[in-house]
Coordinates of C-alpha atoms and ligand atoms in Angstrom, one line a residue:
Chain Y
X1 CA 58.6 29.5 -18.2
X2 CA 59.8 28.5 -21.5
X3 CA 58.6 25.4 -23.5
X4 CA 60.9 23.9 -26.0
X5 CA 59.8 21.3 -28.6
X6 CA 62.2 19.3 -30.7
X7 CA 60.5 18.3 -34.0
X8 CA 58.0 20.1 -35.9
X9 CA 55.4 17.5 -37.1
X10 CA 52.4 15.8 -35.8
X11 CA 53.5 15.4 -32.1
X12 CA 54.8 19.0 -32.1
X13 CA 51.5 20.5 -33.3
X14 CA 49.6 18.3 -30.8
X15 CA 51.9 19.6 -28.1
X16 CA 51.5 23.4 -29.1
X17 CA 47.7 22.7 -29.1
X18 CA 47.7 21.1 -25.7
X19 CA 49.9 23.8 -24.0
X20 CA 47.8 26.7 -25.5
X21 CA 44.6 25.2 -24.1
X22 CA 46.1 26.0 -20.6
X23 CA 48.8 28.5 -21.0
X24 CA 48.4 31.4 -23.4
X25 CA 51.2 33.5 -22.3
X26 CA 54.6 31.7 -22.1
X27 CA 57.0 31.3 -24.8
X28 CA 57.0 28.2 -27.0
X29 CA 60.1 27.4 -29.2
X30 CA 60.0 24.7 -31.9
X31 CA 63.3 23.3 -33.3
X32 CA 63.5 21.3 -36.6
X33 CA 66.3 20.6 -39.0
X34 CA 63.7 20.7 -41.8
X35 CA 62.4 23.9 -43.2
X36 CA 58.7 23.7 -42.7
X37 CA 55.8 21.9 -40.9
X38 CA 54.7 19.7 -43.6
X39 CA 52.4 16.6 -43.6
X40 CA 54.5 13.4 -43.6
X41 CA 51.9 11.0 -44.6
X42 CA 51.5 13.1 -47.8
X43 CA 55.0 13.3 -49.1
X44 CA 54.4 10.4 -51.8
X45 CA 52.3 13.2 -53.6
X46 CA 55.6 14.8 -54.5
X47 CA 55.9 12.0 -57.2
X48 CA 52.8 13.4 -59.0
X49 CA 53.8 17.0 -58.6
X50 CA 51.3 17.9 -56.1
X51 CA 51.9 21.6 -55.3
X52 CA 54.3 22.2 -52.5
X53 CA 52.1 24.5 -50.5
X54 CA 49.4 21.9 -50.3
X55 CA 51.8 19.6 -48.4
X56 CA 51.9 22.2 -45.5
X57 CA 50.4 20.7 -42.4
X58 CA 50.3 24.0 -40.4
X59 CA 51.2 27.3 -42.1
X60 CA 52.9 30.4 -40.7
X61 CA 49.7 31.8 -39.4
X62 CA 49.3 28.9 -36.9
X63 CA 52.6 29.5 -35.4
X64 CA 52.1 33.2 -35.2
X65 CA 48.6 32.9 -33.6
X66 CA 49.9 30.4 -31.1
X67 CA 52.8 32.6 -30.4
X68 CA 55.5 30.0 -31.3
X69 CA 59.1 30.8 -32.4
X70 CA 60.5 28.4 -34.9
X71 CA 64.1 27.6 -35.1
X72 CA 64.2 25.8 -38.5
X73 CA 67.1 24.2 -40.5
X74 CA 69.1 23.4 -37.4
X75 CA 69.6 20.1 -35.7
X76 CA 69.5 19.6 -32.0
X77 CA 72.7 17.6 -31.3
X78 CA 72.6 17.5 -27.5
X79 CA 70.4 18.0 -24.5
X80 CA 72.0 18.9 -21.2
X81 CA 69.5 18.2 -18.6
X82 CA 71.6 19.6 -15.7
X83 CA 71.8 23.1 -17.2
X84 CA 68.5 22.5 -19.0
X85 CA 69.7 23.5 -22.5
X86 CA 69.4 22.1 -25.9
X87 CA 72.6 22.6 -28.1
X88 CA 72.1 23.0 -31.8
X89 CA 74.5 22.2 -34.5
X90 CA 75.2 25.9 -34.9
X91 CA 76.4 25.8 -31.2
X92 CA 73.4 27.9 -30.2
X93 CA 72.1 27.0 -26.8
X94 CA 68.4 27.0 -26.3
X95 CA 67.4 27.0 -22.6
X96 CA 64.2 25.3 -21.6
X97 CA 61.9 24.8 -18.6
X98 CA 59.8 22.0 -20.0
X99 CA 61.1 20.1 -23.0
X100 CA 59.3 17.8 -25.5
X101 CA 61.3 15.4 -27.6
X102 CA 59.3 14.5 -30.8
X103 CA 62.1 13.5 -33.1
X104 CA 60.0 10.9 -34.9
X105 CA 61.2 8.0 -36.7
X106 CA 64.2 7.2 -39.1
X107 CA 64.0 4.7 -42.0
X108 CA 65.3 1.2 -41.2
X109 CA 68.0 0.4 -43.7
X110 CA 69.3 -3.2 -43.5
X111 CA 73.0 -3.8 -44.2
X112 CA 72.5 -4.7 -47.9
X113 CA 75.8 -4.5 -49.8
X114 CA 75.5 -1.7 -52.3
X115 CA 73.0 0.4 -50.3
X116 CA 75.3 3.4 -50.7
X117 CA 75.1 3.6 -54.5
X118 CA 73.4 6.4 -56.3
X119 CA 69.7 5.7 -57.0
X120 CA 69.1 4.0 -53.7
X121 CA 66.5 5.9 -51.6
X122 CA 64.4 5.9 -48.4
X123 CA 61.2 7.6 -48.3
X124 CA 60.3 9.1 -44.9
X125 CA 61.1 12.8 -45.4
X126 CA 60.0 15.4 -47.7
X127 CA 63.7 16.0 -48.5
X128 CA 64.3 12.3 -49.5
X129 CA 61.1 12.2 -51.5
X130 CA 62.1 15.2 -53.5
X131 CA 65.6 13.8 -54.1
X132 CA 64.1 10.7 -55.4
X133 CA 61.8 12.5 -57.7
X134 CA 64.7 14.6 -59.0
X135 CA 66.8 11.4 -59.6
X136 CA 64.0 9.9 -61.6
X137 CA 63.7 13.0 -63.7
X138 CA 67.3 13.6 -64.3
X139 CA 68.2 10.0 -65.1
X140 CA 65.0 9.1 -67.1
X141 CA 64.3 6.3 -64.7
X142 CA 61.6 4.1 -66.0
X143 CA 62.0 1.1 -63.6
X144 CA 62.1 0.9 -59.9
X145 CA 62.3 -1.8 -57.4
X146 CA 60.7 -1.1 -54.1
X147 CA 61.8 -3.2 -51.1
X148 CA 59.0 -3.9 -48.6
X149 CA 55.3 -3.9 -49.1
X150 CA 54.3 -1.9 -45.9
X151 CA 52.2 1.2 -46.2
X152 CA 55.0 3.4 -47.4
X153 CA 56.4 0.9 -50.0
X154 CA 52.9 0.4 -51.5
X155 CA 52.2 4.0 -51.5
X156 CA 55.3 4.8 -53.4
X157 CA 54.6 1.9 -55.9
X158 CA 51.1 3.2 -56.5
X159 CA 52.3 6.8 -57.3
X160 CA 55.1 5.6 -59.5
X161 CA 52.6 3.7 -61.5
X162 CA 50.5 6.8 -61.6
X163 CA 53.4 8.5 -63.5
X164 CA 53.9 5.5 -65.8
X165 CA 57.0 3.8 -64.2
X166 CA 57.5 0.1 -64.1
X167 CA 57.5 -1.1 -60.5
X168 CA 58.4 -4.3 -58.8
X169 CA 57.7 -4.6 -55.1
X170 CA 59.9 -7.3 -53.3
X171 CA 58.4 -8.6 -50.1
X172 CA 59.9 -11.1 -47.6
X173 CA 56.5 -12.4 -46.5
X174 CA 54.0 -14.2 -48.7
X175 CA 51.6 -11.3 -48.8
X176 CA 51.4 -7.4 -48.7
X177 CA 50.9 -5.5 -45.6
X178 CA 51.6 -8.7 -43.7
X179 CA 51.9 -7.1 -40.4
X180 CA 49.1 -4.6 -40.7
X181 CA 46.2 -6.2 -42.4
X182 CA 44.4 -9.7 -42.5
X183 CA 44.9 -12.2 -45.2
X184 CA 41.7 -11.4 -47.1
X185 CA 42.3 -7.7 -46.9
X186 CA 45.9 -8.0 -48.2
X187 CA 44.6 -10.1 -51.0
X188 CA 42.1 -7.3 -51.9
X189 CA 44.8 -4.7 -51.8
X190 CA 47.2 -6.8 -53.9
X191 CA 44.6 -7.3 -56.6
X192 CA 43.9 -3.5 -56.7
X193 CA 47.6 -2.8 -57.0
X194 CA 48.1 -5.4 -59.7
X195 CA 45.3 -3.9 -61.6
X196 CA 47.2 -0.6 -61.5
X197 CA 50.1 -2.5 -62.9
X198 CA 52.3 -3.0 -59.9
X199 CA 54.3 -6.2 -60.0
X200 CA 55.1 -8.3 -56.9
X201 CA 57.7 -10.8 -55.8
X202 CA 56.8 -12.5 -52.5
X203 CA 58.8 -14.7 -50.1
X204 CA 62.0 -13.1 -51.4
X205 CA 64.4 -10.2 -50.7
X206 CA 67.1 -8.1 -52.1
X207 CA 70.4 -9.5 -51.2
X208 CA 72.7 -7.2 -53.1
X209 CA 72.4 -3.9 -54.9
X210 CA 74.5 -4.0 -58.1
X211 CA 75.9 -1.3 -60.4
X212 CA 79.0 1.0 -60.7
X213 CA 78.3 4.3 -59.1
X214 CA 74.6 4.1 -60.0
X215 CA 72.1 1.2 -59.4
X216 CA 71.7 -1.0 -62.5
X217 CA 70.3 -4.1 -61.0
X218 CA 69.4 -6.0 -57.7
X219 CA 70.2 -9.6 -56.8
X220 CA 67.5 -11.5 -55.1
X221 CA 67.9 -14.1 -52.4
X222 CA 66.5 -16.5 -54.8
X223 CA 69.4 -15.8 -57.1
X224 CA 67.4 -14.0 -59.7
X225 CA 68.8 -10.7 -61.0
X226 CA 66.3 -7.8 -61.7
X227 CA 67.4 -4.9 -63.9
X228 CA 66.5 -1.6 -62.3
X229 CA 67.4 2.0 -62.4
X230 CA 66.5 2.9 -58.7
X231 CA 65.7 1.3 -55.5
X232 CA 63.5 2.5 -52.7
X233 CA 64.0 0.8 -49.3
X234 CA 60.8 0.9 -47.3
X235 CA 61.2 -1.8 -44.8
X236 CA 60.1 0.2 -41.9
X237 CA 60.9 2.9 -39.5
X238 CA 62.4 2.8 -36.1
X239 CA 62.3 5.5 -33.3
X240 CA 64.7 8.2 -33.6
X241 CA 66.2 8.2 -30.0
X242 CA 69.8 9.5 -30.7
X243 CA 69.1 12.9 -29.2
X244 CA 67.3 11.5 -26.2
X245 CA 70.4 9.2 -25.5
X246 CA 72.5 12.3 -25.1
X247 CA 70.5 13.1 -22.0
X248 CA 70.6 9.5 -20.8
X249 CA 66.9 9.1 -21.2
X250 CA 65.7 5.6 -20.9
X251 CA 65.1 3.8 -24.2
X252 CA 63.5 0.5 -24.8
X253 CA 61.5 0.0 -28.0
X254 CA 61.5 3.8 -28.2
X255 CA 61.8 6.6 -25.5
X256 CA 60.2 5.1 -22.4
X257 CA 57.6 7.4 -20.8
X258 CA 55.1 7.2 -17.8
X259 CA 51.4 7.7 -18.4
X260 CA 51.8 11.4 -18.3
X261 CA 54.3 11.1 -21.3
X262 CA 57.3 12.0 -19.0
X263 CA 60.6 10.5 -19.5
X264 CA 62.7 9.5 -16.6
X265 CA 64.6 12.8 -16.8
X266 CA 62.8 15.6 -15.0
X267 CA 60.9 18.2 -17.2
X268 CA 61.7 16.2 -20.4
X269 CA 58.6 14.7 -22.0
X270 CA 58.4 12.6 -25.3
X271 CA 55.8 11.9 -27.9
X272 CA 55.2 10.5 -31.3
X273 CA 57.1 8.0 -33.4
X274 CA 60.1 8.2 -31.2
X275 CA 58.4 6.7 -28.0
X276 CA 57.3 3.3 -26.9
X277 CA 53.7 3.2 -25.9
X278 CA 50.9 0.9 -24.6
X279 CA 48.9 -0.8 -27.2
X280 CA 45.5 -0.9 -25.7
X281 CA 44.4 -3.9 -27.7
X282 CA 46.9 -6.2 -25.9
X283 CA 48.5 -4.1 -23.1
X284 CA 51.9 -4.6 -24.4
X285 CA 54.6 -1.7 -24.8
X286 CA 55.5 -1.2 -28.4
X287 CA 56.4 1.5 -31.0
X288 CA 53.4 2.5 -32.9
X289 CA 54.5 5.0 -35.4
X290 CA 51.2 6.5 -36.5
X291 CA 50.0 10.0 -37.2
X292 CA 46.9 10.2 -35.0
X293 CA 48.8 8.6 -32.1
X294 CA 51.7 11.1 -32.5
X295 CA 49.3 14.0 -32.3
X296 CA 47.4 12.6 -29.4
X297 CA 50.5 12.0 -27.4
X298 CA 51.8 15.5 -28.3
X299 CA 48.6 16.9 -27.0
X300 CA 48.5 15.0 -23.8
X301 CA 52.2 15.9 -23.2
X302 CA 51.5 19.5 -23.9
X303 CA 48.6 19.6 -21.3
X304 CA 50.9 18.0 -18.7
X305 CA 53.7 20.3 -19.5
X306 CA 51.5 23.3 -18.9
X307 CA 50.4 21.9 -15.6
X308 CA 47.2 20.2 -16.4
X309 CA 47.6 16.7 -15.1
X310 CA 46.0 14.3 -17.6
X311 CA 46.5 10.6 -18.0
X312 CA 47.3 9.2 -21.5
X313 CA 45.0 6.4 -22.3
X314 CA 47.4 4.5 -24.5
X315 CA 47.4 3.9 -28.2
X316 CA 45.2 2.0 -30.5
X317 CA 46.9 1.0 -33.8
X318 CA 44.8 2.0 -36.8
X319 CA 45.3 2.6 -40.3
X320 CA 43.7 3.9 -43.5
X321 CA 45.2 3.0 -46.9
X322 CA 44.5 6.4 -48.4
X323 CA 45.7 6.1 -52.0
X324 CA 43.6 3.4 -53.5
X325 CA 40.3 3.9 -55.2
X326 CA 38.5 1.9 -52.7
X327 CA 39.1 2.7 -49.1
X328 CA 40.9 0.1 -46.8
X329 CA 40.5 0.9 -43.1
X330 CA 41.5 -1.1 -40.0
X331 CA 41.9 -0.9 -36.4
X332 CA 43.1 -3.1 -33.5
X333 CA 43.9 -6.8 -34.0
X334 CA 43.1 -7.8 -37.5
X335 CA 44.1 -11.6 -37.4
X336 CA 43.1 -13.6 -34.3
X337 CA 46.2 -14.8 -32.5
X338 CA 44.5 -17.9 -31.2
X339 CA 41.3 -19.8 -31.0
X340 CA 40.0 -17.8 -28.0
X341 CA 39.2 -15.0 -30.4
X342 CA 35.8 -14.9 -32.4
X343 CA 35.8 -13.8 -36.0
X344 CA 32.8 -12.5 -37.9
X345 CA 32.9 -11.8 -41.7
X346 CA 30.7 -10.0 -44.1
X347 CA 32.5 -10.4 -47.4
X348 CA 30.6 -9.0 -50.3
X349 CA 33.6 -7.7 -52.1
X350 CA 33.1 -9.5 -55.4
X351 CA 29.6 -8.7 -55.8
X352 CA 29.0 -5.3 -53.9
X353 CA 32.5 -4.1 -53.4
X354 CA 32.8 -4.2 -49.6
X355 CA 34.3 -6.4 -47.0
X356 CA 33.8 -6.2 -43.2
X357 CA 35.5 -8.2 -40.5
X358 CA 35.2 -8.0 -36.7
X359 CA 37.5 -9.7 -34.2
X360 CA 36.1 -10.3 -30.6
X361 CA 37.6 -11.6 -27.4
X362 CA 35.3 -12.1 -24.3
X363 CA 32.4 -10.3 -25.7
X364 CA 34.6 -7.2 -26.6
X365 CA 35.6 -5.9 -30.0
X366 CA 39.3 -5.9 -30.3
X367 CA 39.6 -5.2 -34.0
X368 CA 38.1 -4.8 -37.4
X369 CA 38.7 -4.3 -41.2
X370 CA 36.5 -2.4 -43.4
X371 CA 37.0 -2.2 -47.2
X372 CA 34.9 -0.4 -49.8
X373 CA 32.1 0.8 -47.6
X374 CA 33.6 2.7 -44.7
X375 CA 31.0 5.3 -43.6
X376 CA 30.7 5.5 -39.8
X377 CA 33.3 2.9 -39.0
X378 CA 34.7 5.2 -36.3
X379 CA 31.9 3.9 -34.1
X380 CA 33.6 0.5 -34.2
X381 CA 37.0 2.1 -33.4
X382 CA 35.4 3.7 -30.2
X383 CA 33.7 0.4 -29.3
X384 CA 37.3 -1.0 -29.3
X385 CA 38.7 2.0 -27.4
X386 CA 36.0 2.0 -24.7
X387 CA 35.9 -1.8 -24.5
X388 CA 32.0 -1.8 -24.8
X389 CA 30.4 -5.1 -24.1
X390 CA 29.0 -6.2 -27.5
X391 CA 28.2 -9.9 -26.8
X392 CA 24.5 -9.2 -27.6
X393 CA 24.9 -7.4 -30.8
X394 CA 27.8 -9.4 -32.4
X395 CA 26.3 -9.9 -35.9
X396 CA 25.6 -6.2 -36.1
X397 CA 29.3 -5.3 -35.9
X398 CA 29.9 -6.4 -39.5
X399 CA 26.6 -4.9 -40.8
X400 CA 27.0 -1.6 -42.9
X401 CA 24.3 0.1 -40.9
X402 CA 25.7 -0.6 -37.5
X403 CA 25.2 2.7 -35.5
X404 CA 24.7 4.4 -32.1
X405 CA 21.3 2.7 -31.8
X406 CA 23.1 -0.6 -31.2
X407 CA 25.0 0.8 -28.3
X408 CA 23.6 0.9 -24.7
X409 CA 21.1 3.8 -24.2
X410 CA 23.2 4.9 -21.2
X411 CA 26.0 5.5 -23.6
X412 CA 24.1 7.6 -25.8
X413 CA 22.7 9.7 -22.9
X414 CA 26.1 10.3 -21.6
X415 CA 27.6 11.2 -24.9
X416 CA 24.8 13.1 -26.7
X417 CA 22.8 14.7 -23.8
X418 CA 25.7 15.3 -21.4
X419 CA 28.4 16.1 -23.7
X420 CA 30.8 13.7 -22.2
X421 CA 33.5 14.1 -25.0
X422 CA 36.5 15.3 -23.1
X423 CA 39.7 13.1 -23.4
X424 CA 39.1 11.4 -20.1
X425 CA 35.5 10.5 -21.1
X426 CA 36.8 8.2 -23.7
X427 CA 38.3 5.7 -21.1
X428 CA 37.1 2.2 -21.2
X429 CA 33.6 1.7 -19.6
X430 CA 33.0 -0.2 -16.5
Chain V
X1 CA 39.5 23.4 -19.8
X2 CA 36.7 22.4 -17.5
X3 CA 35.1 25.6 -17.8
X4 CA 31.9 25.8 -20.0
X5 CA 32.4 26.7 -23.6
X6 CA 30.1 29.2 -25.3
X7 CA 29.2 26.9 -28.1
X8 CA 25.7 26.3 -29.6
X9 CA 25.2 23.0 -31.3
X10 CA 22.4 20.5 -32.3
X11 CA 21.1 18.1 -29.8
X12 CA 19.0 15.0 -30.9
X13 CA 16.1 14.0 -28.6
X14 CA 15.6 10.3 -29.5
X15 CA 12.2 10.0 -27.7
X16 CA 10.8 12.6 -30.2
X17 CA 12.2 11.2 -33.4
X18 CA 9.9 9.7 -35.8
X19 CA 12.5 8.9 -38.4
X20 CA 10.9 11.2 -41.2
X21 CA 14.4 12.1 -42.4
X22 CA 13.4 15.7 -42.9
X23 CA 16.6 16.8 -41.3
X24 CA 18.7 14.8 -43.8
X25 CA 16.9 16.5 -46.7
X26 CA 17.1 20.0 -45.3
X27 CA 20.8 19.6 -44.6
X28 CA 21.6 18.5 -48.1
X29 CA 19.6 21.3 -49.6
X30 CA 21.0 24.2 -47.7
X31 CA 24.6 22.9 -48.4
X32 CA 23.9 22.8 -52.2
X33 CA 24.4 25.3 -55.0
X34 CA 20.9 25.0 -56.2
X35 CA 19.2 25.1 -52.9
X36 CA 16.9 22.4 -54.3
X37 CA 16.7 19.0 -52.5
X38 CA 16.4 16.8 -55.5
X39 CA 19.0 18.5 -57.5
X40 CA 21.4 18.7 -54.5
X41 CA 21.3 14.9 -54.4
X42 CA 21.0 14.0 -58.1
X43 CA 23.1 16.7 -59.8
X44 CA 25.5 17.9 -57.2
X45 CA 26.0 14.4 -55.6
X46 CA 25.7 15.9 -52.1
X47 CA 25.0 13.7 -49.1
X48 CA 23.4 14.6 -45.7
X49 CA 25.6 15.5 -42.7
X50 CA 23.0 14.3 -40.4
X51 CA 22.3 10.5 -40.2
X52 CA 19.0 9.2 -39.0
X53 CA 19.5 5.8 -37.4
X54 CA 16.6 3.4 -36.8
X55 CA 16.4 0.2 -34.9
X56 CA 13.0 -1.1 -34.0
X57 CA 11.1 1.6 -32.1
X58 CA 14.2 3.7 -31.4
X59 CA 15.5 6.3 -33.9
X60 CA 17.6 9.4 -33.8
X61 CA 19.2 11.9 -35.9
X62 CA 22.9 12.2 -35.3
X63 CA 25.4 14.8 -36.6
X64 CA 29.0 16.1 -35.4
X65 CA 29.1 16.6 -31.6
X66 CA 32.1 19.1 -31.9
X67 CA 33.7 16.9 -29.3
X68 CA 35.8 18.5 -26.5
X69 CA 38.4 16.1 -27.5
X70 CA 37.9 15.6 -31.2
X71 CA 39.6 12.5 -32.4
X72 CA 39.2 13.7 -35.9
X73 CA 41.6 16.5 -35.3
X74 CA 44.3 14.0 -34.0
X75 CA 43.9 12.0 -37.2
X76 CA 43.8 14.8 -39.8
X77 CA 47.0 14.5 -41.9
X78 CA 46.2 17.4 -44.1
X79 CA 45.4 20.1 -41.6
X80 CA 41.8 20.4 -43.0
X81 CA 40.3 19.9 -39.4
X82 CA 40.9 22.6 -37.0
X83 CA 39.2 23.4 -33.6
X84 CA 38.2 27.1 -32.8
X85 CA 38.7 28.8 -29.6
X86 CA 35.0 28.3 -28.8
X87 CA 35.2 24.6 -29.5
X88 CA 33.7 24.5 -32.9
X89 CA 35.4 21.8 -35.1
X90 CA 35.9 22.8 -38.7
X91 CA 36.5 20.6 -41.7
X92 CA 37.8 22.5 -44.7
X93 CA 36.7 20.4 -47.7
X94 CA 39.2 22.0 -50.1
X95 CA 42.2 21.2 -47.8
X96 CA 40.9 17.6 -47.2
X97 CA 42.8 14.9 -49.2
X98 CA 40.4 12.2 -48.4
X99 CA 42.7 10.0 -46.3
X100 CA 39.7 9.0 -44.2
X101 CA 41.5 9.2 -40.9
X102 CA 38.6 11.2 -39.5
X103 CA 36.1 8.6 -40.6
X104 CA 38.2 5.9 -38.9
X105 CA 38.3 7.6 -35.5
X106 CA 35.1 9.6 -35.2
X107 CA 33.3 7.9 -32.3
X108 CA 29.9 9.1 -33.5
X109 CA 30.3 8.2 -37.2
X110 CA 29.7 11.9 -37.9
X111 CA 32.6 12.6 -40.3
X112 CA 31.5 11.1 -43.6
X113 CA 33.7 10.0 -46.6
X114 CA 32.6 11.3 -50.0
X115 CA 34.6 8.7 -51.8
X116 CA 34.0 9.9 -55.4
X117 CA 34.9 13.5 -54.5
X118 CA 37.9 12.4 -52.4
X119 CA 37.0 14.5 -49.3
X120 CA 35.1 14.0 -46.1
X121 CA 32.3 16.4 -44.8
X122 CA 30.4 16.8 -41.6
X123 CA 28.0 19.1 -39.8
X124 CA 29.1 22.8 -39.7
X125 CA 26.3 23.9 -37.6
X126 CA 25.1 25.9 -40.6
X127 CA 27.5 28.6 -39.9
X128 CA 26.8 30.4 -43.2
X129 CA 23.1 30.4 -42.4
X130 CA 23.1 31.3 -38.8
X131 CA 20.6 28.6 -37.7
X132 CA 20.8 24.9 -38.3
X133 CA 18.4 23.8 -41.1
X134 CA 17.8 20.4 -39.6
X135 CA 16.4 21.8 -36.4
X136 CA 14.1 24.1 -38.4
X137 CA 13.0 21.2 -40.5
X138 CA 12.3 18.8 -37.7
X139 CA 8.4 18.5 -37.3
X140 CA 8.5 17.0 -33.9
X141 CA 11.2 18.7 -31.9
X142 CA 13.7 15.8 -32.1
X143 CA 16.4 18.2 -32.8
X144 CA 17.1 21.3 -30.7
X145 CA 19.8 24.0 -31.0
X146 CA 21.2 24.6 -27.6
X147 CA 24.3 25.7 -25.6
X148 CA 26.9 23.0 -24.9
X149 CA 26.5 21.1 -21.7
Ligands
FAD501 C1 55.5 8.2 -46.7 C2 54.8 8.1 -45.4 C3 53.4 7.9 -45.3 C4 52.7 7.8 -44.0 N1 51.4 7.6 -44.1 C5 50.8 7.5 -42.9 C6 49.4 7.3 -42.8 O1 48.7 7.2 -43.9 N2 48.7 7.2 -41.7 C7 49.5 7.4 -40.4 O2 48.8 7.2 -39.3 N3 50.6 7.5 -40.5 C8 51.5 7.6 -41.6 N4 52.7 7.8 -41.6 C9 53.4 8.0 -40.4 C10 53.4 9.4 -39.8 O3 53.8 10.3 -40.8 C11 54.0 9.5 -38.5 O4 53.5 8.7 -37.5 C12 54.0 11.0 -37.9 O5 54.5 11.9 -38.9 C13 54.8 11.0 -36.6 O6 54.9 12.4 -36.2 P1 56.1 12.7 -35.2 O7 55.7 14.1 -34.8 O8 56.3 11.8 -34.1 O9 57.5 12.8 -36.0 P2 57.9 12.9 -37.5 O10 56.7 13.2 -38.4 O11 58.7 11.9 -37.9 O12 58.7 14.3 -37.3 C14 59.9 14.4 -36.7 C15 60.4 15.8 -36.5 O13 61.5 16.0 -35.8 C16 62.5 16.8 -36.5 N5 63.9 16.2 -35.9 C17 64.2 14.9 -35.7 N6 65.4 15.0 -35.1 C18 65.7 16.2 -34.9 C19 66.9 16.9 -34.3 N7 67.9 16.1 -33.7 N8 66.9 18.1 -34.2 C20 65.9 18.9 -34.8 N9 64.9 18.4 -35.3 C21 64.7 17.1 -35.4 C22 62.3 16.4 -37.8 O14 62.7 17.5 -38.7 C23 60.7 16.5 -37.9 O15 60.1 17.8 -37.8 C24 53.5 7.9 -42.9 C25 54.9 8.1 -42.9 C26 55.4 8.3 -44.1 C27 57.0 8.5 -44.2
SF4_502 S1 33.8 14.6 -36.5 FE1 33.4 13.2 -34.9 S2 35.2 13.2 -33.7 FE2 35.2 15.1 -34.9 S3 34.3 16.6 -33.5 FE3 32.6 15.8 -35.0 S4 31.8 14.1 -33.6 FE4 33.8 14.6 -32.7
SF4_503 S1 39.7 12.7 -44.8 FE1 40.3 14.9 -45.0 S2 39.4 15.8 -43.2 FE2 39.4 13.6 -42.8 S3 41.3 13.2 -41.8 FE3 41.8 12.9 -44.0 S4 42.5 15.0 -44.8 FE4 41.5 15.3 -42.7

């Protein structure tokens, strides 16, 4: 038996962890075209010269201890499911018995004229982050335009301010994090970033990137021309499904898997940013490119690959804006889609520096936002996950001291006395 | 996986808790440089890893459950959180980058943020000490140290 994992990031490490819970013997091979297992969410730290070794997510020791062989610096270009081999760009053939595809995401780059010029970057890999940093240094870049105000765009903007660069973020919507955060939340985030010196242009987008070989300015949809020495495109990521398609694996909004993370091709599993998964807050299938989900899916896939049948419970979208002085956390639905949802707010941001908001439907919590004071909000995350009835304690949900004493005694007994904390124990109650 | 792990941890008994918060004080003290409860809080800026919750007549002290499926491990982007063979969940405060992912997902609210210091912290079952200080400090047997169930 030989397990092969394509990708060497969150989902891959989850998968190794899962396999080794069941199978300590058989060989595991990990393939990645990158040279190490680093933490993707931390790559913006290269802008402030954070030491390289600190960006490591799992070190050599982890792979040795788990008896994993790494094939690094090589791209998998084809999977042949009939003969059960992965073909690398070196023409090497890697045979597998069970295969995990965790090829992650690729940056989405819209067809903006001029996007091929020097000085235009995406920001989703350590390599691209380093190239950007080098370009800034070698060209004495002082001014940068960031396209997109999602998590990555804002983080890049923040760190560029940290090293004293002038930054303008251009956003198509009328506010930051339009898809991830509620209106009040994004207002608070915008204020914090403006205080840091980040500039914003909303309801607008870059129509053309101008310059000879190198970027010298961008032309906006509004007609305005902004001088700039570099451009970062951070509009979003899309699932990297190219390799999966070589094996005729079904792809929709990402690789399609069943609730054991199996693809439609025998013995091939998939996990992480490259798949489509069920959003447990609304039951729809979508691509949720988030670190904790990638790890979890990898883990569940790994357990299944090693023969331990276990059902994936689905993904809960959640986020932590990790670079600001004040933490900004959210999970589930943050803006009520219609009037059947109930909203509770505890906004003391101006006076006491915190903001809490809870969104309910039919007596169940479906989402929250917590800014400033965040201790113990994971209890809320689990209330969403387990669909616990909170109709009697609604007001408590936005209170800072909401705790386990607010939950049913039966729940506490099961979790605290009986240690029901295995994966399946976190299924929705009732 | 279903076989029992040989892990000892702290169990709260809510019927016995009188919300005196001795556990919180003891926890802060033994994790401090000075080993002094007041200095630990005032000078070292330390916070307790156990949380005493009170609602009406009900109270209990709560700390990391060292979950069989630790959501904090899934969420940890820096690699600071790891799980030992015996099930113990570790949080390396030096490796932690303060992304608050663990705070966001811990179902027990047991991974706490230290916002000023930019790292989170949680119960380590007093591994440097051998026996949990909170259990020792509790005057009413509302905390016991026992094998995992
Ligand atoms: C700047 C930035 C900040 C982020 N911040 C956060 C955050 O704060 N919170 C959060 O939840 N998420 C964040 N994310 C998202 C998070 O990083 C991803 O959800 C997570 O890394 C997904 O893990 P993965 O294993 O699915 O894939 P990836 O991390 O994308 O890894 C893909 C792996 O596959 C390899 N690979 C791909 N194709 C091939 C091939 N053909 N052959 C060989 N190897 C291949 C790559 O080398 C890589 O090792 C951030 C992402 C970025 C870019
Ligand atoms: S920090 Fe929370 S999620 Fe992690 S092991 Fe402890 S109780 Fe479980
Ligand atoms: S706050 Fe620290 S320990 Fe918690 S998830 Fe982030 S890096 Fe890991």
